[in-house]
Short mmCIF file of C-alpha atoms in Angstrom, two decimals:
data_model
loop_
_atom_site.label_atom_id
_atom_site.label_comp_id
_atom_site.label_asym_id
_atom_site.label_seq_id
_atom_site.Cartn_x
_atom_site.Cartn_y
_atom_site.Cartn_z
CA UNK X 1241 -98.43 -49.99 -29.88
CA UNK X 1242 -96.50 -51.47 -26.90
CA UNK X 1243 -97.65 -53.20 -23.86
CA UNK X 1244 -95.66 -54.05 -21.39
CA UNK X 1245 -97.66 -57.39 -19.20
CA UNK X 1246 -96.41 -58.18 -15.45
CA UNK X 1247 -97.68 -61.55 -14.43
CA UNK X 1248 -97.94 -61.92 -11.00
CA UNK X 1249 -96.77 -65.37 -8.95
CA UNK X 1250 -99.93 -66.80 -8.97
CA UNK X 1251 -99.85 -66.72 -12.84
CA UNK X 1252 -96.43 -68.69 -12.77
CA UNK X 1253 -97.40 -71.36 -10.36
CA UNK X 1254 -97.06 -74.52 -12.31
CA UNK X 1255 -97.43 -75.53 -16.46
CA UNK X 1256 -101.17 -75.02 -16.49
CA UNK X 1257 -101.03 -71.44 -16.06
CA UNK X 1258 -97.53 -70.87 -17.72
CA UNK X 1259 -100.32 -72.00 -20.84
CA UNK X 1260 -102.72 -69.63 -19.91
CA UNK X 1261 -99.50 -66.95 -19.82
CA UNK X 1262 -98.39 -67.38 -23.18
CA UNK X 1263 -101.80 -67.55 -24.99
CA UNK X 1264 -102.46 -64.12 -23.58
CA UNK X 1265 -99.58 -62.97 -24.49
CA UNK X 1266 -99.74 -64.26 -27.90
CA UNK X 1267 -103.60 -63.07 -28.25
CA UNK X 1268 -101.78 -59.57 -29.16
CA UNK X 1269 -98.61 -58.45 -30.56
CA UNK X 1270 -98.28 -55.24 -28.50
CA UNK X 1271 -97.31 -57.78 -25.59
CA UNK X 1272 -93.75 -57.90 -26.22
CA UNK X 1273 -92.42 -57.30 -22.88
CA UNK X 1274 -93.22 -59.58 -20.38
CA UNK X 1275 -91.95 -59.09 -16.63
CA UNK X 1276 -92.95 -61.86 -14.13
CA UNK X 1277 -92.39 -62.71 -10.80
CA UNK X 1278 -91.36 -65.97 -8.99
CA UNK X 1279 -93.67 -69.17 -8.76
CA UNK X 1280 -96.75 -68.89 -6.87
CA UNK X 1281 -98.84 -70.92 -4.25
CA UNK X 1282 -100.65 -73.57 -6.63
CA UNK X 1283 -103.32 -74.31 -3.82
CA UNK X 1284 -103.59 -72.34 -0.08
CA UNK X 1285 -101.16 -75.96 1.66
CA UNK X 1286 -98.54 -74.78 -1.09
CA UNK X 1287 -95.24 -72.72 -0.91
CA UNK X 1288 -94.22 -69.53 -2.54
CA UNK X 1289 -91.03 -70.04 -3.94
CA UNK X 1290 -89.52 -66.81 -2.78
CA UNK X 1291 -90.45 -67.82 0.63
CA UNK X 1292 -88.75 -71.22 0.31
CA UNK X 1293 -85.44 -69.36 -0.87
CA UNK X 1294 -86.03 -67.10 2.20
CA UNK X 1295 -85.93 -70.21 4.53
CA UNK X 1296 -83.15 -71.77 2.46
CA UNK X 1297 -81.10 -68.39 3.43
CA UNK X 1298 -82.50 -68.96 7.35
CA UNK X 1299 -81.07 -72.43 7.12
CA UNK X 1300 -77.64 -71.29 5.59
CA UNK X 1301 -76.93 -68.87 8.70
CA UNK X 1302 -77.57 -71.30 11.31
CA UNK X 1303 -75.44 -73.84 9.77
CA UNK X 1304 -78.45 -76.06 9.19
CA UNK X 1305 -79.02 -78.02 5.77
CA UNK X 1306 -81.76 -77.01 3.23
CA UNK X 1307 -81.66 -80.09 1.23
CA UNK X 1308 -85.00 -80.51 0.94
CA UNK X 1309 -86.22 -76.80 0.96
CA UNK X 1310 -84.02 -76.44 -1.97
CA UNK X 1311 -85.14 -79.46 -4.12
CA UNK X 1312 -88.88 -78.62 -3.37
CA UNK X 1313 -87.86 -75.62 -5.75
CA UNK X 1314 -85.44 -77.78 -7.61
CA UNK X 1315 -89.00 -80.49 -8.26
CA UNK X 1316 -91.15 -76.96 -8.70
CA UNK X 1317 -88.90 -75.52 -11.57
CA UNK X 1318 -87.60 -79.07 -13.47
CA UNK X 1319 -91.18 -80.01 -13.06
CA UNK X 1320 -92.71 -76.52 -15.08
CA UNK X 1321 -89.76 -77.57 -17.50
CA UNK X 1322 -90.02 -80.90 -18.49
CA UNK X 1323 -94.19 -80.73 -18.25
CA UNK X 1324 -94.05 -77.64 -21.04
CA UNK X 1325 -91.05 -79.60 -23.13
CA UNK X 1326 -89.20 -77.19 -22.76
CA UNK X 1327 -84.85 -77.40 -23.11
CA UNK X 1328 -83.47 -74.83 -20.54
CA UNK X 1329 -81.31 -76.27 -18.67
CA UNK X 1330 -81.98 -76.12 -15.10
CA UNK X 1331 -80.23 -78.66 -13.65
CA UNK X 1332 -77.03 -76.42 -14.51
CA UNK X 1333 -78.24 -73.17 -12.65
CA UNK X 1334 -79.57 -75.06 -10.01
CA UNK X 1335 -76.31 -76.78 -9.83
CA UNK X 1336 -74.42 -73.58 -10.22
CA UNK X 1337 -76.27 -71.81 -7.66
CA UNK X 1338 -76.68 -74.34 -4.69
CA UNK X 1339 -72.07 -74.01 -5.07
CA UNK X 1340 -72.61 -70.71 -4.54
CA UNK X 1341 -74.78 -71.32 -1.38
CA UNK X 1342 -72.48 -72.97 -0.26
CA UNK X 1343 -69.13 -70.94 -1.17
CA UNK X 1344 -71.12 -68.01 0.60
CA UNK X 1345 -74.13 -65.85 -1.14
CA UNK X 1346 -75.98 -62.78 -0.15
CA UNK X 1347 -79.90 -63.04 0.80
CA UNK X 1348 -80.85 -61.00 -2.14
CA UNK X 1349 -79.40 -62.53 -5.14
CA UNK X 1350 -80.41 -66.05 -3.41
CA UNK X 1351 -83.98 -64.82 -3.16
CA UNK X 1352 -83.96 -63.29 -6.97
CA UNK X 1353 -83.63 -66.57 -7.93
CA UNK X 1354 -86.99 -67.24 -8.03
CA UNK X 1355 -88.35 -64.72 -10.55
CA UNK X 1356 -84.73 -65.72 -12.52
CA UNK X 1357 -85.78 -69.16 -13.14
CA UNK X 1358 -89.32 -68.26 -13.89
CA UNK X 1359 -87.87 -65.69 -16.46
CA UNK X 1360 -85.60 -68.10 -18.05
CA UNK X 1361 -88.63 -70.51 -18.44
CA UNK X 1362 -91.07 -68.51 -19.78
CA UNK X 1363 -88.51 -66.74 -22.58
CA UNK X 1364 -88.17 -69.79 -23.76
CA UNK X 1365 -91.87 -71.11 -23.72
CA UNK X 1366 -93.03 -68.09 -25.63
CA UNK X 1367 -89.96 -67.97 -28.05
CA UNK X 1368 -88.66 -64.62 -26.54
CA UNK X 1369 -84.95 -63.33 -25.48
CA UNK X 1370 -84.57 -63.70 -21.61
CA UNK X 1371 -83.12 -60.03 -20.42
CA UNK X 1372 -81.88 -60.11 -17.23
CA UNK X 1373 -82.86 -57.15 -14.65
CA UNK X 1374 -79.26 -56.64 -13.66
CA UNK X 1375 -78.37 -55.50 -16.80
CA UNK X 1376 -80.44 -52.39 -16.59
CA UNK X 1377 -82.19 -51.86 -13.39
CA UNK X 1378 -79.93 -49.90 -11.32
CA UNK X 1379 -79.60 -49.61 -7.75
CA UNK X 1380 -77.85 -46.18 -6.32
CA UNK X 1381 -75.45 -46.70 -3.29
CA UNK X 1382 -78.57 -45.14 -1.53
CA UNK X 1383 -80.59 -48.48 -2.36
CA UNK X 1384 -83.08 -45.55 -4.58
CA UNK X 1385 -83.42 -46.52 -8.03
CA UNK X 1386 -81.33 -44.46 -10.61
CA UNK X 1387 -83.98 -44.07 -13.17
CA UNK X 1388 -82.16 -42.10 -15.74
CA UNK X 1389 -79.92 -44.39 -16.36
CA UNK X 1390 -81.94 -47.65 -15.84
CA UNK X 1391 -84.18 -46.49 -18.33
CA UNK X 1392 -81.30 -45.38 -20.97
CA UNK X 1393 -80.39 -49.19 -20.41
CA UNK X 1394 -83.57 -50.70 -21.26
CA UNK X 1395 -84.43 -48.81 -24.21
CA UNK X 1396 -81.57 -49.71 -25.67
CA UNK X 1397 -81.86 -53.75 -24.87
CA UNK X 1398 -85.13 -53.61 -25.69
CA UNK X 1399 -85.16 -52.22 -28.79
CA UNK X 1400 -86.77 -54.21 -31.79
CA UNK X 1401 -86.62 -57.35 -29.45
CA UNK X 1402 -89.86 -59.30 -27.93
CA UNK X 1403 -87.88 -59.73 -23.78
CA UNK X 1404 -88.80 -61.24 -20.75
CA UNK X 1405 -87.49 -60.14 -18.01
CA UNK X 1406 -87.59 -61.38 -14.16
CA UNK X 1407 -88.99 -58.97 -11.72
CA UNK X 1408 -87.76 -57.73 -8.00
CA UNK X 1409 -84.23 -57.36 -8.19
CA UNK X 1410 -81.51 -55.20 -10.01
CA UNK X 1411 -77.57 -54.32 -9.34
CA UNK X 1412 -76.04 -51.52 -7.26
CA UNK X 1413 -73.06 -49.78 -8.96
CA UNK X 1414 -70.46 -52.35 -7.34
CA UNK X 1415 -72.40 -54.96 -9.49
CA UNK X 1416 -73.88 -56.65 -6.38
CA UNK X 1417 -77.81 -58.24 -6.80
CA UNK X 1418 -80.48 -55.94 -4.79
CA UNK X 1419 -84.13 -56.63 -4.08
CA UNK X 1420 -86.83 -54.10 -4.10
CA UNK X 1421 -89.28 -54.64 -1.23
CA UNK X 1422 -91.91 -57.83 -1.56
CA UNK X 1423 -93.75 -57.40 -4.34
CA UNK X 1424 -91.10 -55.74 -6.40
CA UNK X 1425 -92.13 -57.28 -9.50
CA UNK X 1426 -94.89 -54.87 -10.27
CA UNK X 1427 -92.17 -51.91 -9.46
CA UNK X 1428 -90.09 -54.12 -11.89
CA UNK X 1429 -93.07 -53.79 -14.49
CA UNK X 1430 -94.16 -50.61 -13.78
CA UNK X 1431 -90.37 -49.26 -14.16
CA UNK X 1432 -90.41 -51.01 -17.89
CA UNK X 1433 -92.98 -49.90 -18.99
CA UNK X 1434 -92.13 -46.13 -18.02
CA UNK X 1435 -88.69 -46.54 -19.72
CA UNK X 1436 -89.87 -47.81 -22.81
CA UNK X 1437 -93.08 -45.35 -23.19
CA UNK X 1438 -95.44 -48.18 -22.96
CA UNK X 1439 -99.03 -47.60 -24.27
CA UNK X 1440 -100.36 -49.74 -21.48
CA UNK X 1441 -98.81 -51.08 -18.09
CA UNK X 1442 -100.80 -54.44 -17.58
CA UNK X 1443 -100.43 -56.14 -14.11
CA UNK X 1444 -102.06 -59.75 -14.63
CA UNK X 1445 -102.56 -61.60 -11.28
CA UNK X 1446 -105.75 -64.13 -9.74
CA UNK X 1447 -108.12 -60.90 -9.45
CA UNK X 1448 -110.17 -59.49 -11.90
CA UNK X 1449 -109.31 -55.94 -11.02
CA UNK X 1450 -109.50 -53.56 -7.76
CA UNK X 1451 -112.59 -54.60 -5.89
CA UNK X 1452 -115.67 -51.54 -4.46
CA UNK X 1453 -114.95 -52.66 -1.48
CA UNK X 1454 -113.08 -55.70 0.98
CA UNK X 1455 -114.57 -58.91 -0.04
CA UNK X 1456 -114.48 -59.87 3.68
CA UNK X 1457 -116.79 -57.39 4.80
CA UNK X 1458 -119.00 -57.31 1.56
CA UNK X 1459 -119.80 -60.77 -0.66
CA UNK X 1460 -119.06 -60.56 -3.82
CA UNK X 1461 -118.30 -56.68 -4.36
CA UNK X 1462 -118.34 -55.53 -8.06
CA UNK X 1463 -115.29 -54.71 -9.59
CA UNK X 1464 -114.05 -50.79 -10.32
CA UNK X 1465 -113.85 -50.77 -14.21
CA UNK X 1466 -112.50 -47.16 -14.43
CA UNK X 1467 -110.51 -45.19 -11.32
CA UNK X 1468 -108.58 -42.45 -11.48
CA UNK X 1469 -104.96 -42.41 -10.01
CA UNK X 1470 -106.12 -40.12 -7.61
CA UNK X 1471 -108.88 -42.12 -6.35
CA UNK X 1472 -106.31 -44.83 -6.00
CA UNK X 1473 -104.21 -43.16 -4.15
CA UNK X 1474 -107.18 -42.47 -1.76
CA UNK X 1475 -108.62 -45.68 -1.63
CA UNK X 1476 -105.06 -47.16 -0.65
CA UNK X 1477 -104.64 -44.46 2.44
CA UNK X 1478 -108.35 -45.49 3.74
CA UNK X 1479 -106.79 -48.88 3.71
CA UNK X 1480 -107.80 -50.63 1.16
CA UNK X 1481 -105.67 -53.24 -0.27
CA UNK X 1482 -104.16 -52.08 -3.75
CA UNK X 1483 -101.26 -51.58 -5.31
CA UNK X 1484 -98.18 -50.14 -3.91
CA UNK X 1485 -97.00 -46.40 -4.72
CA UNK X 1486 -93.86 -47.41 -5.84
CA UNK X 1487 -95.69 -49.01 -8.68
CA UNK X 1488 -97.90 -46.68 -9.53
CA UNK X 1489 -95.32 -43.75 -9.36
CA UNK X 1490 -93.54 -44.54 -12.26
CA UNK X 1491 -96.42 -45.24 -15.04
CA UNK X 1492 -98.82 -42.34 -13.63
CA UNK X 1493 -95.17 -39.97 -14.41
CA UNK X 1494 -95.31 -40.89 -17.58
CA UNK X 1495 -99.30 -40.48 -18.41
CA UNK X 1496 -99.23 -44.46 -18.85
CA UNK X 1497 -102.40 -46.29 -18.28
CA UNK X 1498 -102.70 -48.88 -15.81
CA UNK X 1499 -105.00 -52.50 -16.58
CA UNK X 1500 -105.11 -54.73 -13.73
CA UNK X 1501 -106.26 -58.03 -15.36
CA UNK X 1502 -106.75 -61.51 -14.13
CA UNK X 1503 -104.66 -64.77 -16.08
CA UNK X 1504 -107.61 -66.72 -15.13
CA UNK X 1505 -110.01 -64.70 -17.05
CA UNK X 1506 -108.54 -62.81 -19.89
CA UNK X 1507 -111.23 -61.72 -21.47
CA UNK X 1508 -112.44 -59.96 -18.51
CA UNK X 1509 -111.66 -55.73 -18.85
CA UNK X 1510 -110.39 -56.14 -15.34
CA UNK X 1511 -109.76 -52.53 -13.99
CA UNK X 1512 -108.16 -49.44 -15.91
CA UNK X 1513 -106.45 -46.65 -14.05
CA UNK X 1514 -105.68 -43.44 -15.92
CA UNK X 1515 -105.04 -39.53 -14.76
CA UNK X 1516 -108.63 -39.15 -15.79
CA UNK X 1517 -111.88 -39.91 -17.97
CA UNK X 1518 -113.06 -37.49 -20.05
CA UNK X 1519 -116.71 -39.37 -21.10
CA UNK X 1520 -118.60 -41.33 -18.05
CA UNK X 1521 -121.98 -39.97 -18.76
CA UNK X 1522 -123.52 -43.54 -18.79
CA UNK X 1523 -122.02 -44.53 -15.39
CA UNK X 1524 -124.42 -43.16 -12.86
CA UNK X 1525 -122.45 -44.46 -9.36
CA UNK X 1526 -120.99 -41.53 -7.09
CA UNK X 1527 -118.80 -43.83 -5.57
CA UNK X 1528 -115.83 -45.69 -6.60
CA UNK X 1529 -115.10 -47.54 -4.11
CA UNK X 1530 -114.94 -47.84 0.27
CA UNK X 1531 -112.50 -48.50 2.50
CA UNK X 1532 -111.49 -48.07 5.58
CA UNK X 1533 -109.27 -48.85 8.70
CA UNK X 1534 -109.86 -49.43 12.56
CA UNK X 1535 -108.30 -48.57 15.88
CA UNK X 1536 -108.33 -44.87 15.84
CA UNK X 1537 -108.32 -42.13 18.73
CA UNK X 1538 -109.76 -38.70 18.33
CA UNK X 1539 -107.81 -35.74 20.24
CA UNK X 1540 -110.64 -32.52 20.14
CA UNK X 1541 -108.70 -29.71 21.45
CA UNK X 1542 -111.43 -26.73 22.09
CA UNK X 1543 -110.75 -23.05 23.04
CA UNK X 1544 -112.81 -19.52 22.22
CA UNK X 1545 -111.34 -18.16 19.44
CA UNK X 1546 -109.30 -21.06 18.32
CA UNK X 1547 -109.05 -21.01 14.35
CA UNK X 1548 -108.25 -17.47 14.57
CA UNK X 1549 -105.24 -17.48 17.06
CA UNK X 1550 -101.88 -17.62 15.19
CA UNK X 1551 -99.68 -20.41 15.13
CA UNK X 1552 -102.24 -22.49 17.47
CA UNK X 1553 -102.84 -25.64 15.01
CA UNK X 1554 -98.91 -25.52 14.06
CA UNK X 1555 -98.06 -25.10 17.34
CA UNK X 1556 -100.38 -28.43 18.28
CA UNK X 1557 -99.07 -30.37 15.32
CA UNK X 1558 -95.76 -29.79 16.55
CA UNK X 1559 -96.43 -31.64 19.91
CA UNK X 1560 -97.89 -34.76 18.23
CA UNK X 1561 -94.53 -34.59 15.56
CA UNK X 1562 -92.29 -34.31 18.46
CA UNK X 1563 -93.60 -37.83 19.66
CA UNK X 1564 -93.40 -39.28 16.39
CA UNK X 1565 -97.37 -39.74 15.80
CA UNK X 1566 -98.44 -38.48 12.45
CA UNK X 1567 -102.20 -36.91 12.37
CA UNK X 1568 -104.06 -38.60 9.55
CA UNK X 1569 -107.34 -36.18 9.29
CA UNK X 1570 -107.89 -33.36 11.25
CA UNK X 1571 -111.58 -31.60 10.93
CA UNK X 1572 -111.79 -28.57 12.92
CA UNK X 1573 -114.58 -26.01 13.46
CA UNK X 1574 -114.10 -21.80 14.84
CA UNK X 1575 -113.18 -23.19 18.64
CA UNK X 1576 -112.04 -26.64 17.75
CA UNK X 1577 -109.66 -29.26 16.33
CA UNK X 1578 -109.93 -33.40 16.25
CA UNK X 1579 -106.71 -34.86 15.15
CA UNK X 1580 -107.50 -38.08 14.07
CA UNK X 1581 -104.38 -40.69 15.12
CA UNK X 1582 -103.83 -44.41 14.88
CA UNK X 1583 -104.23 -45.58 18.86
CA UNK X 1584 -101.13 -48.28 18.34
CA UNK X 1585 -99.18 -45.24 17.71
CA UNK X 1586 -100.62 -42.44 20.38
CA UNK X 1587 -101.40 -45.23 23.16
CA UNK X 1588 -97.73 -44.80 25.18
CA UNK X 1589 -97.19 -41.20 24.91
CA UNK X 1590 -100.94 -40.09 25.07
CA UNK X 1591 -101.18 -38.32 28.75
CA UNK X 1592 -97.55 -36.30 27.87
CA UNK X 1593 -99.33 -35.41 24.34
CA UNK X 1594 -102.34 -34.16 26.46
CA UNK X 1595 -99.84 -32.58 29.04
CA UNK X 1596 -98.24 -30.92 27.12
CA UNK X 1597 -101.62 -29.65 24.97
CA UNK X 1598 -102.78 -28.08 28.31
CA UNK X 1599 -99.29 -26.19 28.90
CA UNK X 1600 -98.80 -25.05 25.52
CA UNK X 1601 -102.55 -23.90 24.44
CA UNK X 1602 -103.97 -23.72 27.48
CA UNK X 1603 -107.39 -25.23 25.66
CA UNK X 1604 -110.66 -24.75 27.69
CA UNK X 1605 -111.19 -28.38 27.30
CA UNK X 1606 -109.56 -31.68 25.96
CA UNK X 1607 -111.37 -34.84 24.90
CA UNK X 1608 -110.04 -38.16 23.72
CA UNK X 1609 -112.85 -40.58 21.91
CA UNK X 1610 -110.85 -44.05 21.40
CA UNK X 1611 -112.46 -47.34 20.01
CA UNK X 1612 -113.02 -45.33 16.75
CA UNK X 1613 -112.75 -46.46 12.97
CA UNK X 1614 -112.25 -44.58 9.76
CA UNK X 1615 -114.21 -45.24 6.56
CA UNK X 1616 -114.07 -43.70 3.09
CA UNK X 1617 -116.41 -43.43 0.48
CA UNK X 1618 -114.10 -42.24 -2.88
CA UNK X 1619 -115.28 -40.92 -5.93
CA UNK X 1620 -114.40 -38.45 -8.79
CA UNK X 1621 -118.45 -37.78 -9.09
CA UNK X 1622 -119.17 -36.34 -5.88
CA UNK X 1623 -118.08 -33.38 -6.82
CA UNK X 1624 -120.73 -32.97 -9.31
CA UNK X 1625 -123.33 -34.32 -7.90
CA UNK X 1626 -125.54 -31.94 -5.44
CA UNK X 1627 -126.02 -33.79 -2.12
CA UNK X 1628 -123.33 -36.29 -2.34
CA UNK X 1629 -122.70 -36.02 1.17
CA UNK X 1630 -126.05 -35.59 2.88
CA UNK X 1631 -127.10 -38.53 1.11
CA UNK X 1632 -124.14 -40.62 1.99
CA UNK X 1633 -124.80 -39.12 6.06
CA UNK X 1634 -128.50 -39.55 5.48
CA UNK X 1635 -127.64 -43.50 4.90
CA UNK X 1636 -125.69 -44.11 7.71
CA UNK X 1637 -127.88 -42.47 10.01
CA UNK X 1638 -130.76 -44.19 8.68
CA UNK X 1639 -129.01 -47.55 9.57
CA UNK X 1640 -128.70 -46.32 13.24
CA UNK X 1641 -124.63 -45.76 12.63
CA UNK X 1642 -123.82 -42.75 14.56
CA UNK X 1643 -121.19 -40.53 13.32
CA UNK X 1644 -118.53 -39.31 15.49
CA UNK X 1645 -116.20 -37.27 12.65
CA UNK X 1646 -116.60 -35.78 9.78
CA UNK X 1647 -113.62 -34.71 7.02
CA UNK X 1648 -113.85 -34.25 3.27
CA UNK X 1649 -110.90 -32.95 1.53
CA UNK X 1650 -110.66 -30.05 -1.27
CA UNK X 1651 -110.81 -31.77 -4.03
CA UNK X 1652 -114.32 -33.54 -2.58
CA UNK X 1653 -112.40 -36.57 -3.95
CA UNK X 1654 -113.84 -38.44 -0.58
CA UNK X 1655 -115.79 -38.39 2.13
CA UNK X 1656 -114.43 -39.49 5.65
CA UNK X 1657 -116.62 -40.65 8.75
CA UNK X 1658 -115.68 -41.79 11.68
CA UNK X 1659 -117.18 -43.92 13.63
CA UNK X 1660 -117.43 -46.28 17.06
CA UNK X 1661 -115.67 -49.65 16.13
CA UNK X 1662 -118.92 -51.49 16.68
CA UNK X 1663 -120.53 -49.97 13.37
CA UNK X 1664 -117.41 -50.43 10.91
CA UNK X 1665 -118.65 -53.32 9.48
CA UNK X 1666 -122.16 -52.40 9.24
CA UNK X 1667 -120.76 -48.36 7.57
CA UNK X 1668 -118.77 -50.16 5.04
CA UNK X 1669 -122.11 -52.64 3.98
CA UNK X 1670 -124.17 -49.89 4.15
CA UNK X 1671 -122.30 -47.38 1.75
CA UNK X 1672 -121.91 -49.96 -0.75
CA UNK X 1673 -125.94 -50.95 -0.21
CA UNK X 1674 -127.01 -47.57 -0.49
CA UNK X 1675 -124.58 -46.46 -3.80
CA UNK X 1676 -123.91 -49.38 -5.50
CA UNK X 1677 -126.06 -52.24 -5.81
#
């Protein structure tokens, strides 16, 4: 059994929760690859320390000194030291490093410091072998990740050894430090744990899973203890704040599970993402979770005979490609087509869209609807369930929301309304109402 555990920034903040770090990771044996990522905020007036390395960079190319930025993270990682009693010797790669600010150092390798330091720490508070990500995460000229032969390179360092390893950066071929984007750290993980065939991928950060539904719309939303990776994958287009595809890609390849888990409460099952669940009969909820995104235009293009007139829709998907503004849903009916677009993208080249509509299709009528919002209800049980859909409409229209678009896909994996900005808020509280309290 191997698990491979990402902890997140906020887990790395300061010596209290480097405590909390290693006792999880101790509480099972499986954990014996840690990945982590750079220190955290420790309260919402605090720094990240990736963002102080950031500004230490800004300073360096204006010729300006970061003194004090730089021994705010000098203080942050001495202070995680010498609180856990631990012997690394910092001073030395701080030392070492701020020469090689000042002999000349790219923004990347300064700003993979952070998780570096944290790395270094943390091998040595939990008794494990530091491996460094630039030894086998590597970078193609292309700045794509050569997985073949990162993943030769980590099975073979990792083998029979308990690592920790720093998240966010590797090397390109010419041996140079590269950052993936913000965040990289669970690509970092998510990358490990493909390469070594992990059991599970475990992403430990402040949350206790994937939230129903935004916290700021609904209090105190249940978790999601189960979601597939397509319902992810969903969830995250209809806007909802998860994780990124890069890190999913990689462990949903390989058939790896996925446990998003909070340091602060470790005994809580957080949320588990897999393929797919064979036995839910106890878990009566259609929906999974809601999400959704505002500012929206509608473009309903409507002419006799429509659907069946050949090359019409590619013909009209051309036109909005040509003006580089991707269609997001498009629900369409025997004489007509909405083509659902975001309005930041549509709003300076809308009148030549809808010029050149009328020249190419010659519609019998155009109609833009703007001030609209998208929500999503997503779940792997609507599909089952008779009336999924006429009870979620039934709901809304109940609550006097009024809705302006429908769209569900083939795999009736969701169901998509649209409707006037006005009522997102009051959609979203009544889906989750309705479904899952």
């Amino acid at each position: 059994m191997l698990k491979v555990a990402k902890f997140g920034g906020s887990s790395m903040a300061d010596e209290k929760q480097f405590a909390k770090v290693r006792q999880i990771v101790q509480s099972d044996p499986a954990r014996r690859v840690v990945v982590v990522s750079a220190a955290g905020k420790r309260d919402r007036k605090d720094h990240k320390l990736t963002d102080l390395l950031y500004l230490c960079y800004a300073h360096l190319q204006y010729g300006v000194s970061c003194d004090s930025v730089f021994q705010m993270i000098s203080d942050r990682y001495t202070g995680i030291r010498d609180a856990l009693g631990l012997k690394t010797d910092i001073e030395g790669e701080l030392s070492a490093l701020r020469e090689k600010m000042d002999d000349g150092i790219s923004q990347d390798e300064l700003v993979s410091r952070g998780e570096y330091f944290s790395a270094k720490l943390m091998a040595d508070y939990l008794g494990f072998d530091f491996l460094d990500a630039k030894l086998w995460l590597k970078f193609k000229y292309d700045g794509s990740i050569d997985t073949d032969a990162s993943y030769e390179a980590l099975q073979k360092l990792a083998q029979g050894r308990s690592v920790v390893i720093p998240g966010f950066y590797g090397v390109t071929p010419d041996g140079h430090i590269r950052t993936l984007t913000r965040g990289g750290s669970d690509i970092t993980g998510a990358l490990a744990a493909a390469a070594l065939d992990a059991d599970v991928y475990e992403n430990w950060t402040d949350v206790s899973g994937i939230l129903m539904v935004d916290p700021r719309i609904v209090e105190n939303p249940l978790p999601i203890e189960h979601i597939t990776y397509s319902e992810l994958r969903e969830l995250s287009f209809a806007g909802a704040q998860v994780l990124h595809e890069a890190t999913v890609f990689p462990v949903r390849e390989k058939g790896i599970p996925l446990n998003i888990r909070n340091t602060n409460e470790p005994d809580h099952p957080g949320t588990l993402i897999m393929e797919h669940f064979d036995d839910e009969a106890d878990d009566e909820r259609i929906i999974t979770g809601i999400a959704g995104k505002k500012n929206y235009s509608i473009v309903t293009v409507a002419k006799t005979g429509l659907s069946s007139t050949v090359g019409a829709y590619r013909r009209l998907f051309e036109i909005f490609e040509n003006h580089e503004v991707s269609v997001e849903y498009a629900p369409s009916g025997i004489d007509s087509i909405s083509l659902v677009v975001q309005a930041s993208r549509v709003e300076k080249s809308i009148y030549a869209i809808l010029g050149e509509i009328q020249k190419v299709l010659k519609p019998d009528s155009i109609h833009v609807t703007e001030n609209i919002s998208i929500v999503a209800a997503v779940g792997r049980r609507m599909v089952t369930t008779p009336g999924s859909s006429g009870k979620i409409f039934a709901a809304l229209g109940k609550n006097g929301v009024n809705i302006r678009m429908i769209s569900q896909g083939p795999e009736e994996l969701n169901i998509i309304v649209g409707v006037d900005t006005k009522d997102f808020s009051t959609a979203i509280q009544v889906l989750y109402n309705s479904f899952v309290k």
